[in-house]
Amino acid sequence: MNILIKSAKIIDSQSPFHLKTQDVLIEKGIVTTIASTIKNTNNIKEVKLENLHISSGWFDSSVSFGEPGFEERETIENGLKVAAKSGFTAVAMNPNTYPVLDNKSAVEFLINKANGNIVNLYPIANLTQQAKGLDLAELYDMYNSGAIAFGDYNKSINNANLMKLALLYAQNFDGLVISFPQNNSLSNNGLANEGETSTKLGLKGNPAIAEELQIARDLFLLEYTGGKLHIPTITTEKSVKLIADAKKKGLNVTCSVSAHHLFLTDIELEEFDTNYKVSPPLRTKKDINALKKGIINGTIDMITSDHNPIDIENKKIEFKNALDGTIGLESFFGAVNKLLPLEKTIECITNAPRKRFNLKNETITIGKTANLTLFNPELEYEFNKENIVSTSKNSAFLGKKLKGKVYGIFANNKLTIN
Amino acid sequence: MKALSTDHLLGIKYLKKEDINLIFETADHFKEVINRPIKKVPSLRDITIANLFFENSTRTKLSFELAEKRLSADIINFSAGQSSVKKGETLIDTVNNILSMKVDIVVMRHPNVGAGVFLSKHVNARIINAGDGAHEHPTQALLDSYSIREKLGSVKGKKIVIIGDILHSRVALSNIFALQLQGAKVKICGPTTLIPKFITSLGVEVETNLKKALEWCDVANVLRVQHERMDIKYFPSIREYTQLFGIDKALLDSLGKKIVIMHPGPINRGVEITSDVADSDQSIILNQVENGVAIRMAVIYLLAQQIKK
């Protein structure tokens, strides 16, 4: 399709037009002209929006939809609609499904299901058979079918030898291993960050050391095996330090942090609101400060929504029985943009994660395929239920003041404007 | 007439000092009532109370039931063993079903932390928390403070040590909040494995030496070890627990002063305290039980007054 985007500020560190306000002409899905003013001679569709910014299309490295198995939480179709509305032109989908995503046909099912959508869906496949943490799944077969990385979502691999084998084996095809940072014997079914709040509320604590010990273990293993490791959703001050040290040593490790772990602390749990029950648990202000610093100095590579839709039946129950997770796509930009410099935020959801997950590099340049996110970073609003298109409404951001609104995306030669 | 600042009794941390004073003054009155030949007042003839016990209880359940009967309330009882909870019904549905039979107050014990708070947000009744996981057991803490006040004249400025399994104890947590609110000094004592790492953030001190703790205090509130809440052995054996944290008469007599001994029950005689300590004149364990009825009458009465308004 052909569109003319009028006076958009381009945020794209890879583009020669970075930080310039330009008109962008897209013809048949290709950026054909970028100039300070482009005349609309052929009467093509114009996109003219207040304080319009564009960047290359955003990529979220950790989202869950319910399909297959939990369609009542979210379908792929609606999930991708939510992603598009939230500014993401690509998402990596977690193997948080039933049946699990431990074989080639399951991977192909997802890819076929998302085929033709404006948003690209990239499956993360299970690392172990049945996600049981006992034996490796057929990683290479799934890699060939389109799986971009391998991990058991928020189930950690208890067996150090198995993690060692995974890191070694994945090197045969340059695969990326994901290891959820939690030592289960120390987390011990804890319900909240072990700290002042959990003590006051009598909630069983999940201590920071449960995360840090697992990260330390995995980094030791990585040093021994070589290979590529990604650690998703780190949450503690010491975790940041462990990864910074590992990077200094030259280990091939990356990590992410979720928007809710940047935006919220465990103090939110005071009313036992299950929307704040997430895994890993919400931590403290001190941790948030360290995480922000880690993003700024490059220790933390990417930011994710860790979008995890949970149906009301599994949330409107007693805190202990409620499932972990918050939806996060729709509040993502407004939350993160409030906390970090715009260019850094964009870097953490475009080039950095795309590079790590080996996706096609996207940049706003003449002659390239247009893959764009359109947004206004200044608009402030309160996030509430009316903002949620996601089937499940379990948001930890309800009632929060956010800054930055997404207008829409252009990808796969399609435009969607909210 | 004075009223409570809250609509429910979910925990001590949701109360103000004035609320505690009001409850105590009201309990003074009811204590006098239950020592009359006719131990009953007609105050709550128009109130229906459901006692929902999703977790085993003997003394708390009996105490509440008696308090309700002494106030002439209509009561219905329910325990999880015989219920539809096991058939998969949610807590909200279970309680709403009971409420649709026109119940005004729910007294609930539940194994899950925050169950009372959760219920208060989703059902239309006054909730009294009779213990929710390791969170709070407010009426126990109120009767404990009330018993200290009765024995020593006031709670303010007194030194209280809470001994035992702090990690799994809602009684400890509620007591800490209640005692601090009234200006007492609180220490906790027990095996380091059973003391929450961040307990000092609540403003209490930790003393791991039992003798030192007892020498410091005016009152020792001794808790039971909650084996049923443990997924791993937090100490090697009961024998060893008793060696380190058991209170016997010899230890008590060696202190050079007469401290008050409390225990919320049930007592494991010979484990945390020996029989001669439990039955000594320093022990106010049975007074606690008696005061429990008066305190629960006061709480129920005060919440019922708010319904009538």
XYZ file of C-alpha atoms in Angstrom:
727
model
C 0.000 0.000 0.000
C 1.006 3.626 -0.414
C 0.977 6.162 2.352
C 2.537 9.495 3.089
C 3.522 10.097 6.695
C 3.625 13.828 7.366
C 6.165 15.542 9.614
C 7.260 12.658 11.791
C 10.255 12.848 14.077
C 12.396 9.826 13.304
C 13.866 7.969 16.263
C 16.228 5.423 14.755
C 19.881 5.439 15.727
C 20.714 3.410 12.599
C 19.049 5.839 10.218
C 20.724 8.867 8.618
C 17.490 10.709 9.460
C 17.775 10.022 13.193
C 16.142 12.777 15.272
C 15.025 14.658 12.150
C 11.432 15.606 11.488
C 10.594 14.453 7.972
C 7.847 13.372 5.610
C 8.091 9.702 4.714
C 6.607 8.286 1.544
C 5.903 4.581 1.467
C 5.014 2.947 -1.823
C 4.077 -0.710 -2.048
C 5.498 -1.212 1.405
C 8.873 0.313 0.574
C 10.180 3.623 1.872
C 10.770 5.543 -1.355
C 11.287 9.092 -0.196
C 12.255 10.791 3.025
C 12.371 14.580 2.869
C 11.461 17.611 4.901
C 8.383 18.114 2.716
C 6.941 15.682 0.216
C 4.129 16.851 -2.044
C 1.193 14.511 -2.226
C 0.855 14.510 -6.016
C -0.967 11.206 -6.419
C -3.515 11.901 -3.710
C -2.356 8.981 -1.600
C -3.425 8.366 1.978
C -1.798 10.793 4.375
C -0.992 10.109 8.000
C -0.874 13.339 9.931
C -0.905 13.082 13.711
C -0.106 15.334 16.626
C 3.529 15.218 17.765
C 4.089 12.199 15.542
C 7.234 10.179 16.114
C 8.251 7.097 14.182
C 10.816 4.430 14.859
C 11.580 1.096 13.306
C 8.957 -1.438 14.365
C 9.107 -2.595 17.962
C 9.867 -6.161 18.968
C 8.840 -7.690 22.288
C 11.041 -10.610 23.244
C 8.595 -12.186 25.708
C 4.847 -12.361 25.285
C 2.377 -15.117 26.072
C -0.910 -15.730 24.312
C -3.217 -18.528 25.315
C -3.311 -20.452 22.086
C -3.221 -23.401 21.993
C -4.823 -24.508 25.226
C -5.869 -21.334 26.987
C -7.855 -19.522 24.314
C -10.091 -18.068 27.013
C -7.071 -16.031 28.109
C -6.025 -14.871 24.660
C -6.088 -16.110 21.089
C -3.265 -15.560 18.633
C -5.536 -13.456 16.463
C -6.579 -11.081 19.213
C -3.151 -11.203 20.820
C -1.536 -9.962 17.636
C -4.201 -7.270 17.355
C -3.223 -6.176 20.864
C 0.441 -6.206 19.865
C -0.262 -4.032 16.820
C -2.295 -1.583 18.882
C 0.570 -1.440 21.355
C 3.147 -0.575 18.693
C 4.801 -3.942 18.212
C 5.433 -5.175 14.691
C 6.942 -8.395 15.992
C 6.649 -10.515 19.111
C 8.451 -13.555 20.402
C 5.817 -15.851 21.844
C 6.610 -17.916 24.920
C 5.897 -21.639 25.066
C 3.302 -20.870 27.699
C 0.719 -23.065 26.023
C -0.983 -26.415 26.372
C 0.138 -28.664 24.828
C 3.597 -27.226 25.289
C 5.748 -26.124 22.387
C 8.273 -28.927 22.324
C 8.066 -30.217 18.765
C 8.225 -29.113 15.172
C 4.498 -29.335 14.441
C 3.647 -27.178 17.437
C 6.072 -24.539 16.177
C 4.624 -24.738 12.695
C 1.087 -24.435 14.032
C 1.941 -21.071 15.555
C 3.736 -19.812 12.500
C 0.858 -20.824 10.228
C -1.681 -19.361 12.593
C 0.037 -15.972 12.522
C 0.790 -16.054 8.817
C -0.426 -13.009 6.902
C -0.877 -10.926 10.032
C 0.454 -7.384 10.208
C 2.492 -8.442 13.249
C 5.155 -11.104 12.907
C 5.051 -13.853 15.488
C 8.243 -15.710 16.341
C 7.870 -18.801 18.534
C 10.186 -19.460 21.447
C 10.135 -23.237 21.783
C 10.476 -25.314 24.916
C 13.993 -26.282 25.841
C 12.925 -29.568 27.383
C 10.469 -32.281 26.449
C 7.032 -31.569 27.895
C 8.684 -28.609 29.676
C 9.536 -31.073 32.413
C 13.163 -30.068 32.752
C 14.432 -33.612 32.263
C 15.528 -34.084 28.630
C 16.213 -31.724 25.759
C 13.471 -31.266 23.189
C 14.279 -31.532 19.469
C 15.840 -28.113 19.344
C 17.358 -28.276 15.890
C 14.164 -29.550 14.308
C 12.225 -26.711 15.898
C 14.942 -24.235 14.951
C 14.539 -25.252 11.322
C 10.788 -24.749 11.638
C 11.205 -21.201 12.861
C 11.741 -21.287 16.617
C 14.032 -18.369 17.458
C 15.142 -19.433 20.931
C 14.633 -22.184 23.511
C 13.479 -21.995 27.109
C 10.709 -23.288 29.358
C 9.274 -19.791 29.978
C 9.037 -19.203 33.721
C 9.895 -22.733 34.714
C 13.540 -22.858 35.597
C 15.894 -25.691 34.775
C 16.812 -27.202 38.124
C 19.345 -29.655 36.770
C 22.670 -27.892 36.179
C 23.899 -30.706 33.982
C 20.900 -30.340 31.703
C 21.569 -26.604 31.369
C 25.176 -27.384 30.570
C 24.086 -29.798 27.840
C 21.598 -27.289 26.437
C 24.255 -24.596 26.178
C 26.615 -27.036 24.485
C 24.094 -28.617 22.137
C 22.570 -25.364 20.897
C 25.995 -24.340 19.613
C 25.628 -26.881 16.792
C 23.222 -24.482 15.091
C 24.074 -21.225 16.886
C 20.867 -21.510 18.947
C 19.948 -19.165 21.768
C 19.186 -20.736 25.152
C 16.884 -18.946 27.578
C 17.172 -19.705 31.271
C 14.544 -18.431 33.692
C 16.387 -16.961 36.660
C 15.039 -18.746 39.694
C 16.436 -21.411 41.960
C 13.303 -23.306 42.894
C 14.564 -24.760 46.146
C 15.263 -21.248 47.424
C 12.194 -19.589 45.934
C 10.285 -22.458 47.552
C 6.835 -21.421 46.304
C 7.312 -17.948 47.749
C 4.480 -15.578 46.938
C 6.215 -12.216 47.095
C 9.645 -10.663 47.218
C 11.160 -11.527 50.584
C 11.368 -8.171 52.287
C 9.573 -5.721 54.497
C 6.284 -6.051 52.628
C 6.194 -9.844 52.605
C 7.059 -9.867 56.312
C 4.316 -7.399 57.149
C 1.753 -9.290 55.102
C 2.774 -12.777 56.165
C 3.339 -13.681 52.523
C 5.862 -16.436 52.005
C 9.006 -14.796 50.705
C 10.725 -15.467 47.399
C 14.190 -14.110 48.150
C 16.377 -12.175 45.724
C 19.064 -14.776 46.262
C 16.885 -17.380 44.530
C 17.275 -15.362 41.343
C 20.889 -14.396 41.848
C 22.099 -17.902 42.617
C 20.494 -19.254 39.443
C 22.043 -16.474 37.350
C 25.425 -17.090 38.946
C 25.088 -20.812 38.201
C 24.138 -20.199 34.589
C 26.973 -17.735 34.068
C 29.472 -20.223 35.489
C 28.064 -22.844 33.141
C 28.221 -20.457 30.194
C 31.843 -19.712 30.951
C 32.506 -23.440 30.897
C 30.473 -24.344 27.808
C 30.569 -21.293 25.588
C 27.417 -20.702 23.565
C 24.679 -18.108 23.797
C 22.543 -17.454 26.825
C 19.649 -15.087 27.341
C 18.321 -14.445 30.840
C 14.803 -13.036 30.773
C 13.176 -10.680 33.260
C 15.896 -10.114 35.803
C 14.729 -8.134 38.801
C 17.402 -7.566 41.433
C 20.309 -5.237 41.983
C 22.768 -8.093 42.321
C 21.509 -9.763 39.154
C 22.462 -6.635 37.240
C 25.918 -6.756 38.756
C 26.391 -10.449 37.988
C 25.532 -9.884 34.350
C 27.665 -6.760 34.091
C 30.637 -8.767 35.396
C 29.933 -11.605 32.969
C 29.785 -9.202 30.048
C 33.070 -7.692 31.141
C 34.531 -11.177 31.030
C 33.317 -11.473 27.451
C 30.599 -14.068 27.974
C 27.920 -14.208 25.316
C 25.013 -13.329 27.579
C 22.093 -10.953 27.260
C 19.234 -10.175 29.583
C 15.925 -8.433 29.678
C 13.813 -6.664 32.237
C 10.063 -6.385 32.197
C 8.164 -3.094 32.248
C 6.372 -4.007 35.465
C 9.607 -4.751 37.287
C 10.778 -1.268 36.309
C 7.554 0.475 37.202
C 6.210 -1.247 40.299
C 7.492 -2.393 43.688
C 6.266 -5.009 46.116
C 4.495 -2.287 48.090
C 1.677 -2.714 45.571
C 0.861 -6.054 47.234
C -0.473 -4.451 50.403
C -4.073 -5.050 49.416
C -3.350 -8.586 48.175
C -4.353 -7.542 44.647
C -3.598 -10.555 42.465
C -2.849 -8.366 39.436
C 0.465 -7.688 41.134
C 1.226 -11.374 41.521
C 3.890 -11.926 38.891
C 6.885 -14.171 38.382
C 9.572 -13.165 39.235
C 7.942 -11.164 42.040
C 7.914 -7.369 42.164
C 10.963 -6.151 44.072
C 12.015 -2.894 45.740
C 12.816 0.693 44.820
C 16.512 -0.066 45.245
C 16.280 -2.860 42.681
C 14.403 -0.617 40.267
C 17.140 1.992 40.468
C 19.774 -0.629 39.717
C 17.729 -1.991 36.806
C 17.368 1.487 35.311
C 21.096 2.059 35.636
C 21.673 -1.318 34.019
C 19.592 -0.284 31.041
C 21.342 3.042 30.677
C 24.835 1.507 30.835
C 23.953 -1.363 28.502
C 24.129 -4.236 30.994
C 20.459 -4.890 30.342
C 19.934 -5.327 26.625
C 16.209 -5.244 26.182
C 12.897 -4.453 27.820
C 9.860 -6.663 27.510
C 6.212 -6.458 28.493
C 6.336 -10.091 29.594
C 2.677 -9.949 28.577
C 0.859 -12.810 30.256
C -2.922 -12.874 29.974
C -4.667 -14.749 32.793
C -8.418 -15.279 32.857
C -10.487 -13.855 35.703
C -11.151 -17.323 37.130
C -7.473 -17.609 37.895
C -7.075 -14.070 39.206
C -10.230 -13.226 41.161
C -9.350 -15.747 43.855
C -7.235 -15.813 46.985
C -3.711 -14.500 46.463
C -2.032 -17.842 47.032
C -4.179 -19.622 44.469
C -3.991 -16.947 41.771
C -1.740 -17.542 38.774
C 1.299 -15.371 38.171
C 1.328 -12.794 35.430
C 0.198 -9.429 34.165
C -0.737 -8.306 30.716
C 1.681 -5.644 29.596
C 1.618 -4.886 25.888
C -0.939 -2.095 25.995
C 0.628 -0.253 28.920
C 4.187 -0.951 27.818
C 5.190 2.230 26.066
C 3.377 4.565 28.434
C 5.075 2.926 31.401
C 8.630 2.555 30.128
C 8.681 5.904 28.349
C 7.839 7.553 31.651
C 10.965 6.088 33.232
C 13.679 6.196 30.594
C 15.037 8.460 27.864
C 13.099 7.896 24.648
C 16.041 6.834 22.516
C 17.084 4.249 25.079
C 13.592 2.829 25.313
C 13.397 2.510 21.539
C 16.827 0.877 21.339
C 15.718 -1.725 23.902
C 12.680 -2.744 21.862
C 14.135 -2.534 18.374
C 17.740 -3.070 17.366
C 19.018 -4.746 20.519
C 16.446 -7.541 20.814
C 16.218 -8.019 17.044
C 19.935 -8.549 16.903
C 19.981 -10.988 19.797
C 17.109 -13.074 18.466
C 18.627 -13.012 15.008
C 15.704 -11.247 13.342
C 15.932 -9.076 10.257
C 17.364 -5.669 11.041
C 14.832 -2.898 10.474
C 15.727 0.730 9.860
C 14.044 3.768 8.380
C 15.984 4.426 5.183
C 15.122 5.031 1.542
C 14.836 1.792 -0.383
C 14.121 -0.389 2.665
C 10.922 -2.193 3.508
C 8.830 -0.062 5.828
C 8.489 -1.560 9.288
C 7.452 1.262 11.581
C 5.865 2.192 14.839
C 4.027 5.508 15.084
C 3.672 7.175 18.467
C 3.476 10.314 20.546
C 5.910 10.195 23.482
C 4.424 13.165 25.320
C 0.754 12.305 25.722
C -0.131 11.585 29.359
C -3.089 9.502 30.394
C -4.382 7.184 33.050
C -4.378 3.529 32.085
C -7.714 1.846 32.742
C -9.935 -0.987 31.578
C -11.139 0.966 28.543
C -7.571 0.883 27.229
C -7.544 -2.918 27.229
C -8.339 -4.852 24.078
C -6.655 -7.952 25.425
C -9.130 -10.728 26.237
C -7.817 -10.954 29.798
C -7.809 -7.784 31.858
C -5.202 -8.748 34.457
C -3.140 -5.592 34.288
C -0.800 -4.434 37.027
C -0.960 -0.959 35.496
C -4.656 -0.240 36.041
C -5.081 3.244 37.458
C -1.459 4.202 36.818
C -0.536 7.472 35.140
C 1.401 6.738 31.965
C 3.183 8.901 29.449
C 3.336 8.131 25.751
C 0.713 6.797 23.438
C 1.019 4.532 20.435
C -0.710 5.615 17.221
C -0.191 2.425 15.271
C 2.182 0.442 13.094
C 3.098 -0.068 9.485
C 4.393 -3.528 8.689
C 4.019 -6.248 6.093
C 2.668 -3.587 3.736
C -0.251 -2.884 6.034
C -1.124 0.097 8.179
C -3.108 0.077 11.378
C -3.925 3.268 13.248
C -5.629 3.075 16.643
C -21.509 6.560 70.958
C -17.988 5.788 69.811
C -17.456 3.535 66.801
C -14.642 1.583 65.197
C -12.729 3.278 62.385
C -13.028 0.199 60.165
C -15.890 -1.775 58.645
C -14.185 -5.128 59.145
C -11.634 -6.648 61.473
C -9.109 -7.948 58.965
C -5.942 -7.408 60.918
C -4.421 -5.300 63.651
C -2.511 -3.256 61.095
C -5.785 -1.827 59.848
C -6.736 -0.558 63.337
C -5.964 2.650 65.178
C -4.977 2.898 68.814
C -8.418 4.356 69.589
C -10.041 1.270 68.099
C -8.100 -0.951 70.468
C -9.064 1.220 73.421
C -12.697 1.073 72.392
C -12.593 -2.700 72.011
C -10.996 -3.047 75.452
C -13.527 -0.770 77.136
C -16.340 -2.705 75.512
C -14.721 -5.984 76.517
C -14.524 -4.793 80.130
C -18.272 -4.509 80.092
C -18.784 -7.911 78.507
C -16.361 -9.537 80.881
C -18.582 -8.385 83.680
C -21.594 -9.784 81.811
C -20.135 -13.255 81.349
C -19.415 -13.471 85.049
C -23.057 -12.820 85.951
C -25.413 -15.695 86.778
C -27.200 -14.997 83.486
C -24.307 -14.700 81.080
C -26.238 -13.365 78.173
C -27.388 -10.049 76.725
C -30.015 -9.536 74.015
C -27.952 -6.983 72.041
C -27.677 -8.835 68.728
C -31.028 -10.593 68.421
C -31.410 -9.177 64.939
C -27.931 -10.155 63.722
C -26.947 -13.358 61.927
C -23.369 -14.512 61.944
C -21.706 -17.183 59.824
C -18.636 -18.881 61.240
C -16.715 -20.130 58.251
C -13.750 -22.273 59.173
C -11.793 -23.368 56.135
C -9.041 -24.577 58.416
C -9.158 -26.599 61.609
C -9.760 -24.765 64.826
C -11.030 -25.777 68.217
C -10.592 -22.970 70.678
C -11.031 -20.008 68.343
C -14.176 -21.487 66.869
C -15.652 -22.296 70.285
C -14.706 -18.880 71.588
C -16.387 -17.077 68.702
C -19.446 -19.277 68.938
C -19.804 -18.660 72.621
C -19.280 -14.919 72.178
C -22.021 -14.847 69.535
C -24.406 -16.849 71.711
C -23.783 -14.622 74.706
C -24.822 -11.696 72.483
C -27.971 -13.549 71.345
C -26.992 -13.534 67.680
C -28.249 -16.225 65.321
C -25.350 -18.304 64.099
C -24.553 -20.796 61.408
C -21.406 -22.868 61.304
C -19.496 -24.215 58.405
C -16.237 -26.088 58.138
C -14.307 -26.885 55.018
C -14.330 -30.641 55.566
C -18.035 -30.952 54.881
C -18.297 -28.279 52.238
C -18.538 -27.650 48.560
C -15.079 -26.054 48.644
C -13.689 -29.448 47.798
C -15.989 -29.615 44.797
C -14.199 -26.654 43.238
C -16.475 -23.796 44.257
C -14.654 -20.507 44.653
C -14.399 -18.744 47.986
C -16.524 -15.851 46.724
C -19.276 -18.196 45.551
C -19.247 -20.182 48.763
C -19.536 -17.074 50.874
C -22.088 -15.374 48.633
C -24.272 -18.454 48.812
C -24.223 -18.220 52.563
C -24.783 -14.471 52.507
C -27.855 -14.841 50.324
C -29.436 -16.437 53.381
C -29.228 -12.956 54.945
C -26.080 -13.140 56.991
C -24.682 -9.918 58.440
C -21.260 -10.862 59.741
C -18.787 -13.460 58.561
C -16.165 -14.845 60.901
C -13.633 -16.593 58.739
C -10.558 -18.685 59.262
C -8.732 -19.575 56.077
C -5.377 -21.173 55.252
C -4.572 -18.532 52.622
C -2.865 -15.265 53.432
C -5.083 -12.252 52.736
C -8.285 -14.294 52.377
C -10.169 -11.921 54.686
C -9.004 -8.827 52.820
C -9.946 -10.494 49.547
C -13.404 -11.383 50.789
C -14.032 -7.901 52.177
C -13.567 -6.474 48.698
C -15.912 -8.887 46.974
C -18.808 -9.695 49.297
C -21.339 -7.598 51.122
C -20.843 -8.417 54.804
C -18.689 -7.418 57.736
C -15.703 -9.714 57.882
C -13.893 -10.778 61.029
C -10.620 -12.484 60.317
C -10.204 -15.459 62.619
C -6.782 -16.243 61.145
C -5.598 -16.174 57.527
C -2.476 -18.168 56.759
C 0.619 -16.557 58.238
C -0.926 -13.089 57.950
C -2.999 -12.064 60.971
C -5.098 -13.353 63.810
C -6.372 -10.067 65.207
C -8.727 -11.278 67.928
C -5.924 -13.398 69.392
C -3.626 -10.380 69.559
C -6.376 -8.271 71.088
C -7.082 -10.820 73.789
C -3.368 -11.194 74.444
C -2.951 -7.441 74.950
C -6.139 -7.313 76.963
C -4.781 -10.037 79.230
C -1.501 -8.144 79.690
C -3.465 -4.983 80.499
C -5.529 -6.935 83.026
C -2.489 -8.498 84.668
C -0.049 -5.558 84.608
C -2.355 -2.555 84.469
C -1.342 -1.414 81.013
C 0.496 -2.467 77.900
C 2.356 0.786 77.341
C 6.066 0.587 78.177
C 5.954 -3.132 78.949
C 8.587 -5.449 77.545
C 7.149 -8.423 75.706
C 9.078 -11.240 74.130
C 7.402 -13.525 71.621
C 9.109 -16.906 71.565
C 8.976 -19.691 69.012
C 8.046 -20.203 65.375
C 7.761 -16.606 64.200
C 8.037 -17.437 60.501
C 4.747 -19.310 60.274
C 2.871 -17.397 62.922
C -0.023 -15.053 62.335
C -0.275 -14.706 66.106
C 3.251 -13.283 66.249
C 2.553 -10.785 63.483
C -0.735 -9.549 64.944
C 0.824 -9.357 68.391
C 3.741 -7.298 67.117
C 1.367 -4.788 65.511
C -0.952 -4.654 68.506
C 1.772 -4.293 71.115
C 3.608 -1.619 69.173
C 0.407 0.338 68.632
C -0.043 0.433 72.398
C 3.527 1.487 73.085
C 5.042 -1.790 74.272
C 8.593 -2.887 73.462
C 8.741 -6.127 71.525
C 11.493 -8.656 71.053
C 11.227 -11.932 69.283
C 13.138 -15.072 70.140
C 13.382 -18.433 68.448
C 15.499 -20.597 66.163
C 17.128 -18.364 63.543
C 15.629 -20.593 60.855
C 12.164 -19.652 62.066
C 12.717 -15.903 62.203
C 11.866 -13.979 59.028
C 14.983 -12.341 57.596
C 13.349 -8.918 57.433
C 11.541 -9.048 60.789
C 13.484 -6.092 62.189
C 11.909 -3.910 59.494
C 8.784 -4.117 61.656
C 10.642 -2.384 64.479
C 11.237 -5.397 66.695
C 14.525 -6.701 68.026
C 15.721 -10.260 67.682
C 17.202 -12.148 70.626
C 18.250 -15.706 69.936
C 19.322 -16.499 73.501
C 16.267 -17.595 75.439
C 17.641 -16.810 78.867
C 18.630 -13.285 77.866
C 15.230 -12.751 76.306
C 13.468 -13.870 79.472
C 15.709 -11.759 81.670
C 14.785 -8.718 79.601
C 11.036 -9.147 79.458
C 7.999 -8.544 81.621
C 5.894 -10.965 79.608
C 6.832 -14.018 77.555
C 4.282 -15.017 74.937
C 5.227 -18.555 73.958
C 4.146 -19.920 70.607
C 3.755 -23.424 69.348
C 5.934 -24.802 66.563
C 3.672 -25.083 63.533
C 4.845 -28.358 62.053
C 1.825 -28.456 59.745
C 3.068 -25.379 57.878
C 6.604 -26.650 57.359
C 7.798 -28.123 54.090
C 11.243 -28.914 55.455
C 12.663 -29.442 58.937
C 13.620 -26.019 60.230
C 15.436 -27.590 63.197
C 16.798 -31.105 63.599
C 14.482 -32.445 66.281
C 11.899 -31.468 68.883
C 14.345 -32.593 71.541
C 16.862 -30.079 70.330
C 14.212 -27.367 70.048
C 13.321 -27.947 73.677
C 16.971 -27.820 74.694
C 17.342 -24.393 73.097
C 13.902 -22.807 73.448
C 11.911 -24.818 75.977
C 10.944 -22.984 79.177
C 11.006 -25.040 82.348
C 10.489 -24.133 85.974
C 14.207 -24.068 86.753
C 14.796 -21.490 84.038
C 11.820 -19.449 85.159
C 12.974 -19.475 88.775
C 16.518 -18.521 87.818
C 15.421 -15.134 86.451
C 15.314 -13.258 89.741
C 11.957 -11.747 88.856
C 8.456 -12.947 88.161
C 7.617 -12.682 84.490
C 4.179 -13.400 83.056
C 3.816 -16.490 80.856
C 1.314 -16.516 77.999
C 0.491 -19.051 75.324
C -2.194 -18.832 72.625
C -2.655 -22.613 72.644
C -2.692 -25.383 71.861
C 0.247 -26.097 74.158
C 2.696 -28.841 73.407
C 3.532 -29.592 77.001
C 7.139 -30.488 77.463
C 8.158 -28.905 74.168
C 7.929 -25.109 74.337
C 6.912 -25.035 77.990
C 6.769 -27.682 80.689
C 3.580 -28.458 82.574
C 4.751 -26.850 85.783
C 5.343 -23.588 83.902
C 2.006 -23.738 82.103
C 0.187 -24.391 85.354
C 2.228 -22.016 87.547
C 0.887 -18.846 89.122
C 2.909 -16.856 86.622
C 0.905 -18.299 83.763
C -2.185 -16.430 82.533
C -2.967 -18.961 79.827
C -6.491 -19.717 81.061
C -7.216 -16.024 81.617
C -6.397 -15.545 77.948
C -9.063 -18.073 77.044
C -11.657 -16.387 79.235
C -10.749 -12.951 77.893
C -11.042 -14.316 74.374
C -14.795 -14.566 74.746
C -15.111 -11.010 76.095
C -12.870 -9.597 73.349
C -14.774 -11.406 70.609
C -18.071 -10.227 72.053
C -16.722 -6.679 71.953
C -15.530 -6.930 68.369
C -18.745 -8.491 67.121
C -20.846 -6.022 69.075
C -18.961 -3.009 67.717
C -19.133 -4.191 64.113
C -22.832 -4.973 64.520
C -23.413 -1.411 65.751
C -22.066 -0.202 62.423
C -24.538 -2.376 60.520
C -27.388 -0.971 62.581
C -26.307 2.572 61.705
